[in-house]
């Protein structure tokens, strides 16, 4: 699983995308899964990074999904008409203590 940083704005976008691209190419998993739950400070560049990562994954024949999208980023994706491209997965259920 690939993990986004807490901050992903225009100034970090190219660096973050470069690291994600390397990770996608090196990944042996059949699916590229990005965890966005750490994001606390972001702008529309975060969407651009996720969409480029998706494009790279699909180019390599790997399905792409995102987990933990912050509500505000979901809203941005909806406004830009790309929310369905992010293939958001639900958070895994917490184990129940016996």
C-alpha positions as semicolon CSV with decimal commas, in nm:
position;residue;x (nm);y (nm);z (nm)
1;X;0,000;0,000;0,000
2;X;0,123;0,347;-0,092
3;X;0,075;0,620;0,168
4;X;0,024;0,989;0,098
5;X;0,189;1,242;0,329
6;X;0,001;1,471;0,568
7;X;0,060;1,767;0,337
8;X;0,018;1,754;-0,039
9;X;-0,008;2,091;-0,206
10;X;0,130;2,230;-0,530
11;X;0,478;2,270;-0,382
12;X;0,502;1,898;-0,289
13;X;0,312;1,753;-0,585
14;X;0,602;1,676;-0,821
15;X;0,814;1,517;-0,549
16;X;0,524;1,309;-0,418
17;X;0,424;1,200;-0,768
18;X;0,781;1,095;-0,844
19;X;0,796;0,878;-0,531
20;X;0,456;0,725;-0,603
21;X;0,551;0,650;-0,963
22;X;0,863;0,467;-0,849
23;X;0,660;0,271;-0,597
24;X;0,395;0,178;-0,856
25;X;0,663;0,052;-1,096
26;X;0,835;-0,147;-0,822
27;X;0,515;-0,288;-0,671
28;X;0,468;-0,659;-0,709
29;X;0,110;-0,646;-0,588
30;X;-0,166;-0,702;-0,840
31;X;-0,342;-0,381;-0,732
32;X;-0,216;-0,032;-0,652
33;X;-0,378;0,086;-0,330
34;X;-0,315;0,438;-0,200
35;X;-0,388;0,533;0,160
36;X;-0,490;0,900;0,178
37;X;-0,598;0,898;0,542
38;X;-0,295;1,099;0,660
39;X;-0,383;1,398;0,438
40;X;-0,464;1,702;0,649
41;X;-0,338;1,988;0,433
42;X;-0,393;1,965;0,058
43;X;-0,521;2,140;-0,250
44;X;-0,636;2,024;-0,592
45;X;-0,279;1,910;-0,661
46;X;-0,355;1,606;-0,444
47;X;-0,620;1,506;-0,697
48;X;-0,377;1,555;-0,983
49;X;-0,122;1,332;-0,810
50;X;-0,381;1,060;-0,746
51;X;-0,504;1,072;-1,105
52;X;-0,150;1,048;-1,245
53;X;-0,077;0,758;-1,011
54;X;-0,399;0,592;-1,135
55;X;-0,292;0,644;-1,496
56;X;0,047;0,484;-1,427
57;X;-0,111;0,188;-1,248
58;X;-0,360;0,125;-1,529
59;X;-0,080;0,159;-1,786
60;X;0,099;-0,123;-1,599
61;X;-0,221;-0,330;-1,605
62;X;-0,286;-0,291;-1,232
63;X;-0,620;-0,185;-1,086
64;X;-0,605;0,135;-0,879
65;X;-0,793;0,221;-0,560
66;X;-0,778;0,478;-0,282
67;X;-0,860;0,436;0,085
68;X;-0,916;0,707;0,346
69;X;-0,997;1,009;0,130
70;X;-1,067;1,311;0,351
71;X;-1,420;1,450;0,311
72;X;-1,295;1,776;0,162
73;X;-1,090;1,593;-0,100
74;X;-1,398;1,387;-0,191
75;X;-1,586;1,713;-0,238
76;X;-1,312;1,851;-0,463
77;X;-1,315;1,531;-0,668
78;X;-1,693;1,561;-0,704
79;X;-1,668;1,925;-0,816
80;X;-1,406;1,835;-1,077
81;X;-1,608;1,533;-1,192
82;X;-1,338;1,277;-1,115
83;X;-1,460;1,114;-0,796
84;X;-1,557;0,788;-0,968
85;X;-1,206;0,759;-1,114
86;X;-1,054;0,733;-0,767
87;X;-1,223;0,398;-0,693
88;X;-1,251;0,461;-0,322
89;X;-1,248;0,153;-0,100
90;X;-1,411;0,148;0,242
91;X;-1,192;0,149;0,549
92;X;-1,123;-0,203;0,677
93;X;-1,334;-0,304;0,973
94;X;-1,160;-0,290;1,310
95;X;-1,113;-0,627;1,475
96;X;-1,370;-0,692;1,745
97;X;-1,226;-0,771;2,086
98;X;-1,352;-1,092;2,241
